[in-house]
Coordinates of C-alpha atoms in Angstrom, one line a residue:
Chain E
M195 CA -34.4 6.9 -32.8
S196 CA -32.1 6.6 -29.8
S197 CA -32.7 4.6 -26.7
I198 CA -31.0 4.0 -23.4
L199 CA -29.8 0.7 -22.2
L200 CA -30.8 -0.4 -18.7
A201 CA -29.2 -3.5 -17.2
I202 CA -30.7 -5.3 -14.2
P203 CA -29.7 -8.3 -12.2
S204 CA -30.6 -11.5 -14.0
K205 CA -31.5 -13.8 -11.2
G206 CA -32.4 -14.5 -7.6
R207 CA -33.4 -12.0 -4.9
L208 CA -31.7 -9.1 -6.7
E209 CA -33.8 -9.6 -9.8
E210 CA -37.0 -9.9 -7.9
A211 CA -36.4 -6.9 -5.7
T212 CA -35.3 -4.8 -8.7
R213 CA -38.5 -5.7 -10.6
E214 CA -40.6 -5.0 -7.5
V215 CA -39.1 -1.5 -7.1
F216 CA -39.8 -0.6 -10.8
A217 CA -43.3 -2.1 -10.6
E218 CA -44.1 0.0 -7.5
L219 CA -42.9 3.1 -9.4
G220 CA -45.3 2.3 -12.2
M221 CA -42.5 1.2 -14.6
P222 CA -42.9 -2.6 -14.5
I223 CA -40.3 -4.7 -16.3
E224 CA -41.4 -7.7 -18.3
R225 CA -39.2 -10.7 -19.2
P226 CA -41.2 -12.0 -22.2
G227 CA -38.8 -14.9 -22.9
G228 CA -38.8 -16.1 -19.3
A229 CA -35.9 -16.7 -17.0
R230 CA -33.7 -18.0 -19.8
S231 CA -34.0 -14.8 -21.9
Y232 CA -31.7 -11.9 -21.3
L233 CA -33.9 -9.3 -22.9
G234 CA -36.6 -7.4 -21.0
E235 CA -39.2 -4.7 -21.8
M236 CA -40.4 -1.6 -20.0
A237 CA -43.8 -0.9 -21.5
S238 CA -44.1 2.5 -19.8
M239 CA -40.9 3.6 -21.4
P240 CA -40.4 1.9 -24.8
D241 CA -37.2 3.9 -25.4
V242 CA -35.5 2.0 -22.5
T243 CA -34.0 -1.2 -23.6
V244 CA -33.8 -3.6 -20.7
R245 CA -31.1 -6.3 -20.5
F246 CA -30.6 -8.9 -17.7
L247 CA -27.0 -9.4 -16.6
S248 CA -25.1 -10.6 -13.6
A249 CA -24.7 -7.9 -11.0
S250 CA -20.9 -7.9 -11.2
E251 CA -21.0 -7.8 -15.0
I252 CA -23.3 -4.8 -14.7
A253 CA -20.7 -3.0 -12.5
R254 CA -18.0 -3.7 -15.0
E255 CA -20.0 -2.7 -18.0
L256 CA -21.2 0.5 -16.3
I257 CA -17.6 1.5 -15.7
A258 CA -16.7 0.8 -19.3
G259 CA -19.7 2.8 -20.4
N260 CA -21.1 -0.1 -22.5
I261 CA -24.4 0.2 -20.7
D262 CA -26.0 3.5 -19.8
V263 CA -27.9 2.7 -16.5
G264 CA -27.8 -0.3 -14.3
V265 CA -28.8 -1.8 -11.0
T266 CA -25.9 -3.2 -9.0
G267 CA -24.2 -3.1 -5.6
E268 CA -21.9 -0.3 -4.7
D269 CA -19.4 -2.9 -3.4
L270 CA -19.3 -4.5 -6.9
V271 CA -18.5 -1.1 -8.5
H272 CA -15.6 -0.7 -6.1
E273 CA -14.3 -4.1 -6.8
A274 CA -14.6 -4.0 -10.6
A275 CA -11.9 -1.4 -10.8
E276 CA -9.7 0.5 -8.2
R277 CA -11.2 3.8 -9.3
G278 CA -14.4 2.4 -10.7
I279 CA -16.6 4.4 -8.3
E280 CA -15.4 7.6 -10.0
Q281 CA -16.6 6.4 -13.4
V282 CA -20.2 6.2 -12.4
E283 CA -22.9 8.2 -10.7
L284 CA -24.8 6.5 -7.9
A285 CA -28.2 7.9 -8.7
K286 CA -30.5 6.3 -6.2
P287 CA -30.1 3.7 -3.4
L288 CA -32.9 1.2 -3.9
G289 CA -33.4 0.0 -0.3
F290 CA -32.5 -3.7 -0.9
G291 CA -29.4 -5.8 -1.3
G292 CA -28.0 -4.2 1.8
A293 CA -24.7 -5.7 3.0
D294 CA -21.6 -4.5 4.7
V295 CA -18.1 -5.2 3.6
V296 CA -16.2 -5.9 6.9
V297 CA -13.0 -7.0 8.3
G298 CA -13.6 -10.4 10.1
L299 CA -11.1 -11.8 12.6
P300 CA -11.2 -14.8 14.9
E301 CA -13.1 -14.2 18.1
S302 CA -10.1 -15.7 19.9
W303 CA -8.0 -12.6 19.0
V304 CA -9.1 -11.1 22.3
D305 CA -6.4 -8.5 22.0
V306 CA -7.8 -7.0 18.8
T307 CA -10.8 -4.7 19.1
A308 CA -9.9 -2.0 16.5
M309 CA -7.9 -1.6 13.3
R310 CA -5.0 0.0 15.3
D311 CA -4.6 -3.3 17.1
L312 CA -4.5 -5.0 13.7
A313 CA -1.6 -2.7 12.7
D314 CA 0.4 -4.0 15.7
V315 CA -0.5 -7.6 15.0
A316 CA 0.5 -7.3 11.3
S317 CA 3.8 -5.9 12.3
D318 CA 4.4 -8.5 15.1
Y319 CA 3.3 -11.3 12.9
R320 CA 5.9 -10.6 10.3
H321 CA 8.7 -10.4 12.9
R322 CA 7.5 -13.5 14.8
H323 CA 6.6 -15.8 11.9
G324 CA 8.7 -14.4 9.1
Q325 CA 5.6 -14.3 7.0
W326 CA 3.0 -11.7 6.0
L327 CA -0.3 -11.7 7.8
R328 CA -2.8 -13.1 5.2
V329 CA -6.2 -11.6 4.5
A330 CA -8.6 -13.7 2.4
T331 CA -11.0 -11.7 0.4
K332 CA -12.6 -11.1 -3.0
Y333 CA -12.7 -7.4 -2.2
I334 CA -9.1 -6.6 -3.1
N335 CA -9.5 -2.9 -3.8
L336 CA -11.6 -2.1 -0.8
T337 CA -9.2 -4.1 1.5
R338 CA -6.1 -2.3 0.2
K339 CA -7.8 1.1 0.6
H340 CA -9.0 0.4 4.1
F341 CA -5.7 -1.1 5.3
A342 CA -3.7 1.8 3.8
L343 CA -6.0 4.2 5.5
H344 CA -5.1 2.6 8.8
G345 CA -1.4 2.6 7.9
I346 CA -1.2 -1.2 7.7
A347 CA 1.4 -2.4 5.2
E348 CA 2.5 -5.7 6.6
Y349 CA 0.0 -8.1 5.0
R350 CA -0.8 -10.0 1.9
I351 CA -4.1 -10.7 0.2
V352 CA -5.2 -14.2 -0.6
Q353 CA -7.8 -14.2 -3.3
S354 CA -10.9 -16.0 -2.3
M355 CA -13.9 -16.4 -4.5
G356 CA -16.2 -18.3 -2.2
A357 CA -16.6 -19.5 1.4
T358 CA -14.2 -16.8 2.5
E359 CA -15.4 -17.1 6.1
A360 CA -13.9 -20.5 6.3
A361 CA -10.4 -19.3 5.4
P362 CA -9.1 -18.8 9.0
A363 CA -10.2 -22.3 10.1
S364 CA -8.8 -23.9 7.0
G365 CA -5.5 -22.2 7.5
A366 CA -5.7 -20.3 4.1
A367 CA -5.5 -16.9 5.8
E368 CA -5.4 -15.4 9.3
L369 CA -8.4 -13.0 8.8
I370 CA -10.9 -12.1 6.1
V371 CA -12.6 -9.2 4.5
D372 CA -16.1 -10.2 3.3
I373 CA -19.6 -9.1 2.9
T374 CA -22.2 -9.7 5.6
S375 CA -25.9 -8.7 5.8
S376 CA -27.0 -10.1 9.1
G377 CA -23.6 -11.1 10.6
S378 CA -24.8 -14.7 11.1
T379 CA -22.2 -16.3 8.9
L380 CA -19.5 -14.5 10.7
K381 CA -20.9 -15.5 14.0
A382 CA -21.3 -19.2 13.0
N383 CA -17.6 -19.1 12.1
Q384 CA -16.6 -17.4 15.3
L385 CA -15.4 -14.3 13.5
K386 CA -15.8 -10.8 14.8
V387 CA -15.6 -7.3 13.3
P388 CA -13.3 -4.7 15.0
K389 CA -15.0 -1.5 15.8
D390 CA -13.7 0.4 12.8
G391 CA -13.7 -2.6 10.6
V392 CA -16.8 -1.8 8.5
I393 CA -15.2 -0.8 5.2
L394 CA -18.4 -0.1 3.2
K395 CA -22.1 -0.1 3.9
S396 CA -23.3 -1.2 0.5
E397 CA -26.8 -1.6 -1.0
A398 CA -28.3 -2.0 -4.5
N399 CA -28.2 1.3 -6.4
L400 CA -29.4 2.7 -9.6
V401 CA -26.1 3.6 -11.2
V402 CA -25.5 5.8 -14.2
A403 CA -22.4 5.3 -16.4
R404 CA -20.3 8.5 -16.9
N405 CA -18.4 6.9 -19.7
A406 CA -21.5 6.1 -21.8
Q407 CA -22.1 8.0 -25.0
W408 CA -24.4 10.8 -23.8
D409 CA -25.7 12.8 -26.7
A410 CA -28.6 15.3 -26.3
D411 CA -31.3 12.8 -27.2
K412 CA -30.1 10.2 -24.8
L413 CA -29.6 12.7 -22.0
S414 CA -33.2 13.9 -22.4
L415 CA -34.4 10.2 -22.3
L416 CA -32.3 9.7 -19.2
R417 CA -33.8 12.8 -17.6
D418 CA -37.3 11.5 -18.3
F419 CA -36.5 8.0 -17.0
L420 CA -35.0 9.3 -13.8
D421 CA -37.8 11.8 -13.2
K422 CA -40.3 9.0 -13.5
M423 CA -38.4 7.2 -10.7
E424 CA -38.1 10.3 -8.5
K425 CA -39.2 13.8 -9.2
G426 CA -36.1 16.1 -9.8
L427 CA -33.7 13.2 -10.0
G428 CA -33.2 13.7 -13.8
E429 CA -31.9 17.2 -13.3
T430 CA -29.6 16.4 -10.5
I431 CA -28.0 13.4 -12.2
T432 CA -27.7 14.8 -15.7
E433 CA -26.0 17.8 -14.3
A434 CA -23.5 15.7 -12.3
L435 CA -22.6 13.6 -15.4
Chain F
M495 CA 12.6 24.8 -23.9
A496 CA 12.1 21.2 -24.9
F497 CA 15.1 19.0 -25.8
S498 CA 15.3 18.1 -29.5
A499 CA 15.4 14.5 -30.6
T500 CA 19.1 14.7 -31.3
E501 CA 19.8 16.3 -27.9
L502 CA 17.8 13.5 -26.2
Q503 CA 19.7 10.8 -28.0
Q504 CA 23.0 12.5 -27.1
K505 CA 22.0 12.7 -23.5
R506 CA 21.0 9.0 -23.5
D507 CA 24.3 8.1 -24.9
A508 CA 26.2 10.1 -22.3
L509 CA 24.0 8.6 -19.6
E510 CA 24.7 5.1 -20.7
A511 CA 28.4 5.8 -21.0
N512 CA 28.4 7.1 -17.4
I513 CA 26.7 3.9 -16.2
R514 CA 29.1 1.7 -18.1
Q515 CA 32.0 3.5 -16.6
R516 CA 30.8 2.7 -13.1
A517 CA 29.2 -0.7 -13.4
E518 CA 28.2 -3.7 -15.5
L519 CA 25.2 -2.8 -17.6
T520 CA 22.4 -5.4 -17.0
A521 CA 18.9 -5.8 -18.3
P522 CA 16.7 -8.1 -16.2
D523 CA 13.6 -9.6 -17.9
I524 CA 10.7 -7.2 -18.2
L525 CA 8.4 -10.1 -17.3
Q526 CA 9.0 -11.1 -13.6
K527 CA 7.4 -13.5 -11.2
S528 CA 5.2 -11.3 -9.0
D529 CA 5.9 -13.3 -5.8
L530 CA 9.3 -11.7 -5.6
F531 CA 7.8 -8.3 -5.1
F532 CA 4.8 -9.4 -2.9
D533 CA 7.1 -11.4 -0.7
L534 CA 9.5 -8.5 -0.1
A535 CA 7.2 -5.5 0.0
G536 CA 3.7 -6.8 0.8
E537 CA 0.4 -5.5 -0.5
D538 CA 1.4 -1.8 -0.3
I539 CA 3.8 -2.3 -3.3
G540 CA 1.7 -5.1 -4.7
R541 CA -1.1 -2.8 -5.6
R542 CA 1.3 -0.9 -7.9
L543 CA 2.1 -3.9 -10.0
L544 CA 0.9 -4.6 -13.5
L545 CA -0.1 -8.2 -13.2
T546 CA -0.8 -11.1 -15.4
T547 CA -1.3 -14.8 -15.0
G548 CA 0.3 -17.6 -16.9
A549 CA -1.6 -20.6 -18.3
D550 CA -0.2 -22.7 -15.4
G551 CA -1.5 -20.2 -12.9
T552 CA 1.9 -18.6 -12.1
N553 CA 1.5 -14.9 -11.5
Y554 CA 3.7 -12.5 -13.3
C555 CA 4.2 -8.7 -13.4
L556 CA 6.0 -6.2 -15.5
R557 CA 9.1 -5.2 -13.6
P558 CA 8.2 -2.2 -11.3
D559 CA 11.8 -1.5 -10.5
F560 CA 15.3 -2.9 -11.2
T561 CA 16.6 -3.4 -7.7
L562 CA 14.8 -6.5 -6.8
P563 CA 15.3 -8.5 -10.0
I564 CA 19.0 -7.5 -10.0
A565 CA 19.4 -8.5 -6.4
A566 CA 17.5 -11.8 -6.9
A567 CA 19.6 -12.7 -9.9
Y568 CA 22.8 -11.8 -8.0
I569 CA 21.9 -14.2 -5.1
E570 CA 21.3 -17.0 -7.6
K571 CA 24.6 -16.5 -9.5
H572 CA 26.9 -15.4 -6.7
P573 CA 26.3 -17.6 -3.6
D574 CA 29.6 -16.4 -2.2
F575 CA 28.6 -12.8 -2.2
E576 CA 31.6 -11.4 -4.1
P577 CA 31.3 -7.6 -4.7
K578 CA 29.5 -6.7 -7.9
S579 CA 28.4 -3.4 -9.4
F580 CA 25.4 -3.4 -11.7
G581 CA 23.9 -0.6 -13.7
Y582 CA 20.7 -0.3 -15.7
L583 CA 18.7 1.9 -18.1
G584 CA 15.3 1.0 -19.3
P585 CA 11.5 1.0 -18.7
V586 CA 9.7 0.1 -15.5
F587 CA 5.9 -0.3 -15.2
R588 CA 3.6 0.7 -12.4
Q589 CA 0.0 1.3 -11.7
R590 CA -0.5 5.0 -11.0
E591 CA -3.5 7.1 -9.9
N592 CA -4.3 7.8 -13.5
G593 CA -3.8 4.3 -14.7
P594 CA -0.8 2.1 -15.8
A595 CA 2.4 3.9 -16.6
E596 CA 5.6 3.0 -18.3
F597 CA 8.7 5.2 -17.7
D598 CA 12.4 4.9 -18.0
Q599 CA 14.8 4.6 -15.0
A600 CA 18.6 4.5 -14.8
G601 CA 20.5 3.4 -11.8
L602 CA 23.3 1.6 -10.0
E603 CA 23.4 -1.3 -7.6
F604 CA 26.5 -2.0 -5.5
L605 CA 26.0 -5.4 -4.0
A606 CA 28.3 -6.8 -1.3
A607 CA 30.3 -3.6 -1.7
D608 CA 33.7 -3.6 0.1
D609 CA 33.4 0.1 0.9
G610 CA 29.8 1.1 1.5
D611 CA 30.6 4.8 2.0
Q612 CA 32.4 4.9 -1.3
A613 CA 29.5 3.2 -3.0
F614 CA 27.1 5.7 -1.5
E615 CA 29.2 8.6 -2.8
E616 CA 29.3 7.0 -6.2
C617 CA 25.5 6.8 -6.3
L618 CA 25.2 10.4 -5.2
A619 CA 27.8 11.6 -7.8
F620 CA 26.0 9.6 -10.5
A621 CA 22.6 11.1 -9.6
I622 CA 24.0 14.7 -9.5
E623 CA 25.9 14.3 -12.8
T624 CA 22.8 12.8 -14.5
A625 CA 20.6 15.7 -13.2
A626 CA 23.2 18.2 -14.5
L627 CA 23.3 16.4 -17.9
Y628 CA 19.6 17.4 -18.3
G629 CA 20.1 21.0 -17.1
E630 CA 19.3 20.5 -13.4
E631 CA 22.4 22.2 -12.2
K632 CA 21.4 22.9 -8.7
P633 CA 19.1 20.1 -7.4
R634 CA 18.4 19.9 -3.7
L635 CA 19.6 16.9 -1.7
H636 CA 17.2 15.4 0.9
L637 CA 19.1 13.1 3.3
G638 CA 17.9 10.7 5.9
A639 CA 19.6 8.2 8.2
V640 CA 17.9 5.0 9.0
D641 CA 20.8 3.8 11.2
L642 CA 20.4 6.9 13.4
F643 CA 16.8 6.1 14.0
E644 CA 17.4 2.4 14.6
A645 CA 20.2 3.3 17.1
L646 CA 17.9 5.7 19.0
L647 CA 15.1 3.1 19.0
D648 CA 17.5 0.4 20.4
Q649 CA 18.4 2.5 23.3
I650 CA 15.3 4.4 24.3
E651 CA 13.3 3.3 27.3
L652 CA 10.5 1.3 25.7
P653 CA 9.0 -2.2 26.2
D654 CA 10.8 -4.4 23.7
V655 CA 7.6 -5.4 21.9
W656 CA 7.1 -1.9 20.7
R657 CA 10.5 -1.5 19.1
P658 CA 9.7 -3.4 15.9
R659 CA 6.3 -1.8 15.7
V660 CA 7.7 1.6 15.9
R661 CA 10.4 0.7 13.4
D662 CA 7.8 -0.6 10.9
R663 CA 6.1 2.8 10.9
F664 CA 9.3 4.7 10.3
G665 CA 8.8 6.5 7.0
H666 CA 5.0 6.8 7.3
D667 CA 4.4 10.0 9.3
A668 CA 0.6 9.5 9.8
A669 CA 0.9 5.9 11.0
M670 CA 3.9 6.8 13.2
G671 CA 2.0 9.7 14.7
R672 CA -1.0 7.6 15.6
L673 CA 1.2 4.9 17.2
L674 CA 3.0 7.5 19.3
D675 CA -0.4 9.0 20.4
R676 CA -1.4 5.5 21.5
L677 CA 1.8 5.0 23.5
F678 CA 1.3 8.3 25.2
A679 CA -2.4 8.0 26.0
P680 CA -3.4 4.3 25.9
E681 CA -6.9 3.6 24.9
D682 CA -9.8 3.0 27.3
Q683 CA -9.9 -0.6 28.3
H684 CA -13.6 -0.8 29.2
D685 CA -14.7 -2.3 25.9
Q686 CA -12.0 -5.0 26.0
P687 CA -12.9 -8.6 26.6
E688 CA -12.4 -9.8 30.2
L689 CA -9.8 -12.4 30.5
P690 CA -7.8 -13.8 33.4
K691 CA -4.7 -11.7 34.3
D692 CA -2.5 -14.8 34.6
I693 CA -0.8 -15.6 31.3
D694 CA -1.4 -19.3 31.5
A695 CA -5.1 -19.0 32.4
A696 CA -5.5 -16.4 29.7
K697 CA -3.8 -18.7 27.2
A698 CA -6.1 -21.6 28.2
K699 CA -9.1 -19.5 27.6
I700 CA -7.9 -18.4 24.2
L701 CA -7.1 -22.0 23.3
E702 CA -10.6 -23.0 24.2
M703 CA -11.9 -20.3 21.9
M704 CA -9.6 -21.3 19.0
D705 CA -10.7 -24.9 19.4
E706 CA -14.3 -24.0 19.3
A707 CA -13.7 -22.1 16.0
G708 CA -11.7 -25.0 14.5
L709 CA -8.5 -22.9 14.4
S710 CA -5.2 -24.7 14.3
Q711 CA -2.8 -24.2 17.2
Y712 CA 0.1 -24.6 14.8
T713 CA -0.6 -22.1 12.0
G714 CA -1.5 -18.5 12.3
R715 CA -1.4 -16.5 15.5
T716 CA -0.8 -18.8 18.5
A717 CA -2.7 -18.6 21.8
E718 CA 0.5 -17.6 23.4
E719 CA 1.1 -14.5 21.2
I720 CA -2.5 -13.5 21.6
A721 CA -2.4 -13.8 25.4
E722 CA 0.9 -11.9 25.5
R723 CA -0.4 -9.1 23.5
Y724 CA -3.6 -9.0 25.5
L725 CA -1.8 -8.7 28.8
E726 CA 0.7 -6.2 27.3
K727 CA -2.3 -4.0 26.3
R728 CA -3.6 -4.1 29.9
Q729 CA -0.1 -3.3 31.2
L730 CA 0.3 -0.4 28.9
A731 CA -3.1 1.0 30.1
E732 CA -1.9 0.8 33.7
A733 CA 1.6 1.9 33.1
P734 CA 2.0 3.9 29.9
V735 CA 5.4 4.3 28.2
P736 CA 7.3 7.2 29.9
A737 CA 6.2 10.5 28.5
T738 CA 9.9 11.4 27.8
T739 CA 10.2 8.5 25.4
V740 CA 7.3 9.6 23.3
R741 CA 8.5 13.2 23.5
T742 CA 12.1 12.2 22.5
L743 CA 10.8 10.2 19.5
R744 CA 8.6 13.0 18.4
E745 CA 11.3 15.6 18.8
F746 CA 13.8 13.4 16.9
L747 CA 11.4 12.7 14.0
S748 CA 10.6 16.4 13.6
I749 CA 14.3 17.4 13.2
T750 CA 14.7 18.7 9.6
G751 CA 16.4 21.5 7.8
R752 CA 19.9 22.5 6.7
A753 CA 22.0 19.4 7.3
H754 CA 24.9 20.7 9.4
E755 CA 22.6 22.4 11.9
Q756 CA 20.5 19.3 12.3
V757 CA 23.6 17.3 13.4
F758 CA 23.9 19.7 16.3
H759 CA 20.3 19.3 17.2
I760 CA 20.5 15.6 17.2
T761 CA 23.7 15.6 19.2
A762 CA 22.0 17.9 21.8
L763 CA 19.0 15.7 21.9
A764 CA 21.0 12.5 22.4
Q765 CA 23.0 14.2 25.2
K766 CA 19.9 15.4 26.9
V767 CA 18.2 12.0 27.0
G768 CA 21.4 10.1 27.6
I769 CA 21.5 8.0 24.4
N770 CA 24.7 7.3 22.6
L771 CA 24.5 8.1 18.9
D772 CA 28.2 9.0 18.5
Q773 CA 29.0 6.4 15.8
Q774 CA 26.0 7.2 13.6
L775 CA 26.5 10.9 14.1
E776 CA 30.1 10.6 13.1
R777 CA 29.1 8.8 9.9
L778 CA 26.6 11.5 9.1
S779 CA 29.1 14.3 9.8
A780 CA 31.7 12.6 7.6
R781 CA 29.2 12.2 4.8
L782 CA 28.2 15.9 5.0
T783 CA 31.9 17.0 5.0
K784 CA 32.6 14.9 2.0
L785 CA 29.5 16.2 0.2
K786 CA 30.6 19.8 0.9
A787 CA 34.0 19.0 -0.7
D788 CA 32.7 17.1 -3.7
A789 CA 29.5 19.0 -4.5
P790 CA 29.7 22.4 -2.8
H791 CA 26.9 23.8 -5.0
I792 CA 24.3 21.3 -3.7
E793 CA 22.1 22.4 -0.9
V794 CA 21.7 19.5 1.6
E795 CA 18.8 19.1 3.9
F796 CA 18.7 16.5 6.6
D797 CA 15.3 15.0 7.7
A798 CA 15.5 12.7 10.6
G799 CA 12.1 11.2 9.8
F800 CA 12.8 10.6 6.1
S801 CA 13.0 7.0 4.9
P802 CA 11.3 4.7 2.4
R803 CA 8.8 2.6 4.3
L804 CA 10.6 -0.7 3.5
D805 CA 12.3 -2.5 6.4
Y806 CA 15.4 -3.6 4.5
Y807 CA 16.8 -0.1 4.4
T808 CA 19.6 0.2 7.0
G809 CA 21.8 3.3 6.4
H810 CA 21.7 6.7 4.8
V811 CA 19.0 7.4 2.3
F812 CA 18.6 10.2 -0.2
E813 CA 16.3 12.0 -2.7
L814 CA 17.5 14.5 -5.2
T815 CA 14.8 17.0 -6.0
S816 CA 14.5 19.5 -8.8
N817 CA 15.2 23.1 -7.9
L818 CA 12.8 24.1 -10.7
T819 CA 9.8 21.8 -10.3
G820 CA 10.2 20.2 -6.9
D821 CA 10.0 16.7 -8.5
V822 CA 12.1 13.9 -7.2
L823 CA 14.8 13.3 -9.8
A824 CA 16.6 10.4 -8.1
S825 CA 16.5 8.4 -4.9
G826 CA 18.7 5.8 -3.3
G827 CA 20.3 4.6 -0.2
Q828 CA 21.8 1.7 1.8
Y829 CA 19.8 -1.5 2.3
D830 CA 21.9 -4.1 3.9
R831 CA 18.9 -6.3 4.8
L832 CA 17.7 -6.6 1.2
L833 CA 19.9 -9.6 0.3
Q834 CA 19.1 -11.1 3.7
R835 CA 15.4 -10.9 2.9
L836 CA 16.1 -12.7 -0.4
G837 CA 17.9 -15.6 1.3
A838 CA 21.3 -14.5 2.5
Q839 CA 22.2 -15.7 6.0
K840 CA 23.2 -12.3 7.3
P841 CA 23.1 -8.6 6.2
V842 CA 25.2 -7.9 3.1
T843 CA 26.2 -4.3 2.3
A844 CA 24.1 -3.0 -0.6
I845 CA 23.7 0.5 -1.9
G846 CA 21.9 1.7 -4.9
C847 CA 20.1 4.5 -6.6
A848 CA 17.5 5.1 -9.3
V849 CA 17.2 8.2 -11.5
W850 CA 13.9 9.2 -13.1
V851 CA 15.0 9.6 -16.6
D852 CA 11.6 10.5 -18.0
R853 CA 11.2 13.4 -15.6
L854 CA 14.6 14.7 -16.5
E855 CA 13.8 14.4 -20.2
Q856 CA 10.5 16.2 -19.8
G857 CA 12.3 18.8 -17.6
G858 CA 13.5 20.4 -20.8
A859 CA 9.9 20.7 -22.0
R860 CA 8.8 22.9 -19.1

């Protein structure tokens, strides 16, 4: 008997919101072992095996095809691999976990209001200081893509795993690329977003792995599962796989 | 028809013999510190590297080309910059659209060459002979001249701050196009922050903002450079760059086609706008004449906008493309600022080329 493997975020607001969404759809997810167990159950669909994982791990495993379906942020799929987004199908935005990946620069850079200004600044900076302009971020793939789109080559990425917004003040980088939901962290750090500096509007998505082993049984299970979430979704997604 | 294993080996042997005849065969480590590449070429090249991290946190990459490791080793061993010729044949590693790739390259590097023109000709001859070895008898030669563009940019009527910015976009048509658009029709200023028009007052205001955000005055962009660029933007909006400047740059960059004819076009353009490119044009003409004598069967195309987007290139640059598939078979040029970027005190003549051995070997399969 085959089953499909669904991974959902294991903690915090993302876990709560995910379970709320499924409960509202009449597909509640139980976590019988409590918060320290990583196995879940979906009584309405016993053929769906539920596992709790961290959201970034879910993105990585979806790309690899080790899990079939998962709930994770689009930003995390982009970041897990340069072409990760092509390895998955974004089946359904879930209406929570909304956050924008943005370019953040010091408010005191009064001469920079758009990415084209940043292109000049990157070029000037190298000539003036003999160094690359540094961008602190954990979103390396998205940053490279966005900067390349705007023809900016004269910069270097400084990897930052936390408190990225503090990088300009600490001198670790001149600007940042980070995620923001309300913009309040940026504001508190006197950072601003240039007008074409929104790289991605991300939210939590139901994501289907293209690289999973999709045999006829599993495909039919997937179709039922998706149709239960939204009428007609099963057809659309299984065709796109 | 594909080449047989024996044929491939024979060709490899001939290729290696050709390299040895011209230069000292060298094999830099496959594992390289990645800073060398990031420092020199930035994130645009960095994204193509295959990276790994040592137990002590040092970042390494598989060599993505031979030029940088050879030049870096040269600087270390030859602080007096005596002329040296190096050759290489082996695998390089890069991230490609479809994933990581390993492929063989062969090439030459003439560092601190006494005669740059002769070194350039040697590179061209080597590339053409290697192509012929694999049955590409009539490849096309695509020629560019960074010196010509730099000379034009030096003399054209343009606020000085724009010269390096324009230079940095040379070799990237889309970015260059957008920058020229912006020079020609400056953006609307209504959504710009209001700041005093006096530089000192503007600077004071910016310092205040930096202070509030806890930004150091000593690292990163200074208040002065921000104020200067802010006012420069306002000035540009009030008094755009002369339309003739933008038109001349556009016209120059669009010059492409059969090489000898393009020299006439550039001469005419220079005369029309009163810019002296005599020295650079003479060099280009001499190169074309020599090419015609040495390789009369090769069709030469000159493209005034053609250049790798790397700011250490200084002179002529070339690509050899297959007449059969359109693939680039070899590329090279003069990069006198390379050794300077790696620590030399002034520009040092450097010329090199790389041949895509894997493409040539597969050529026989098509």
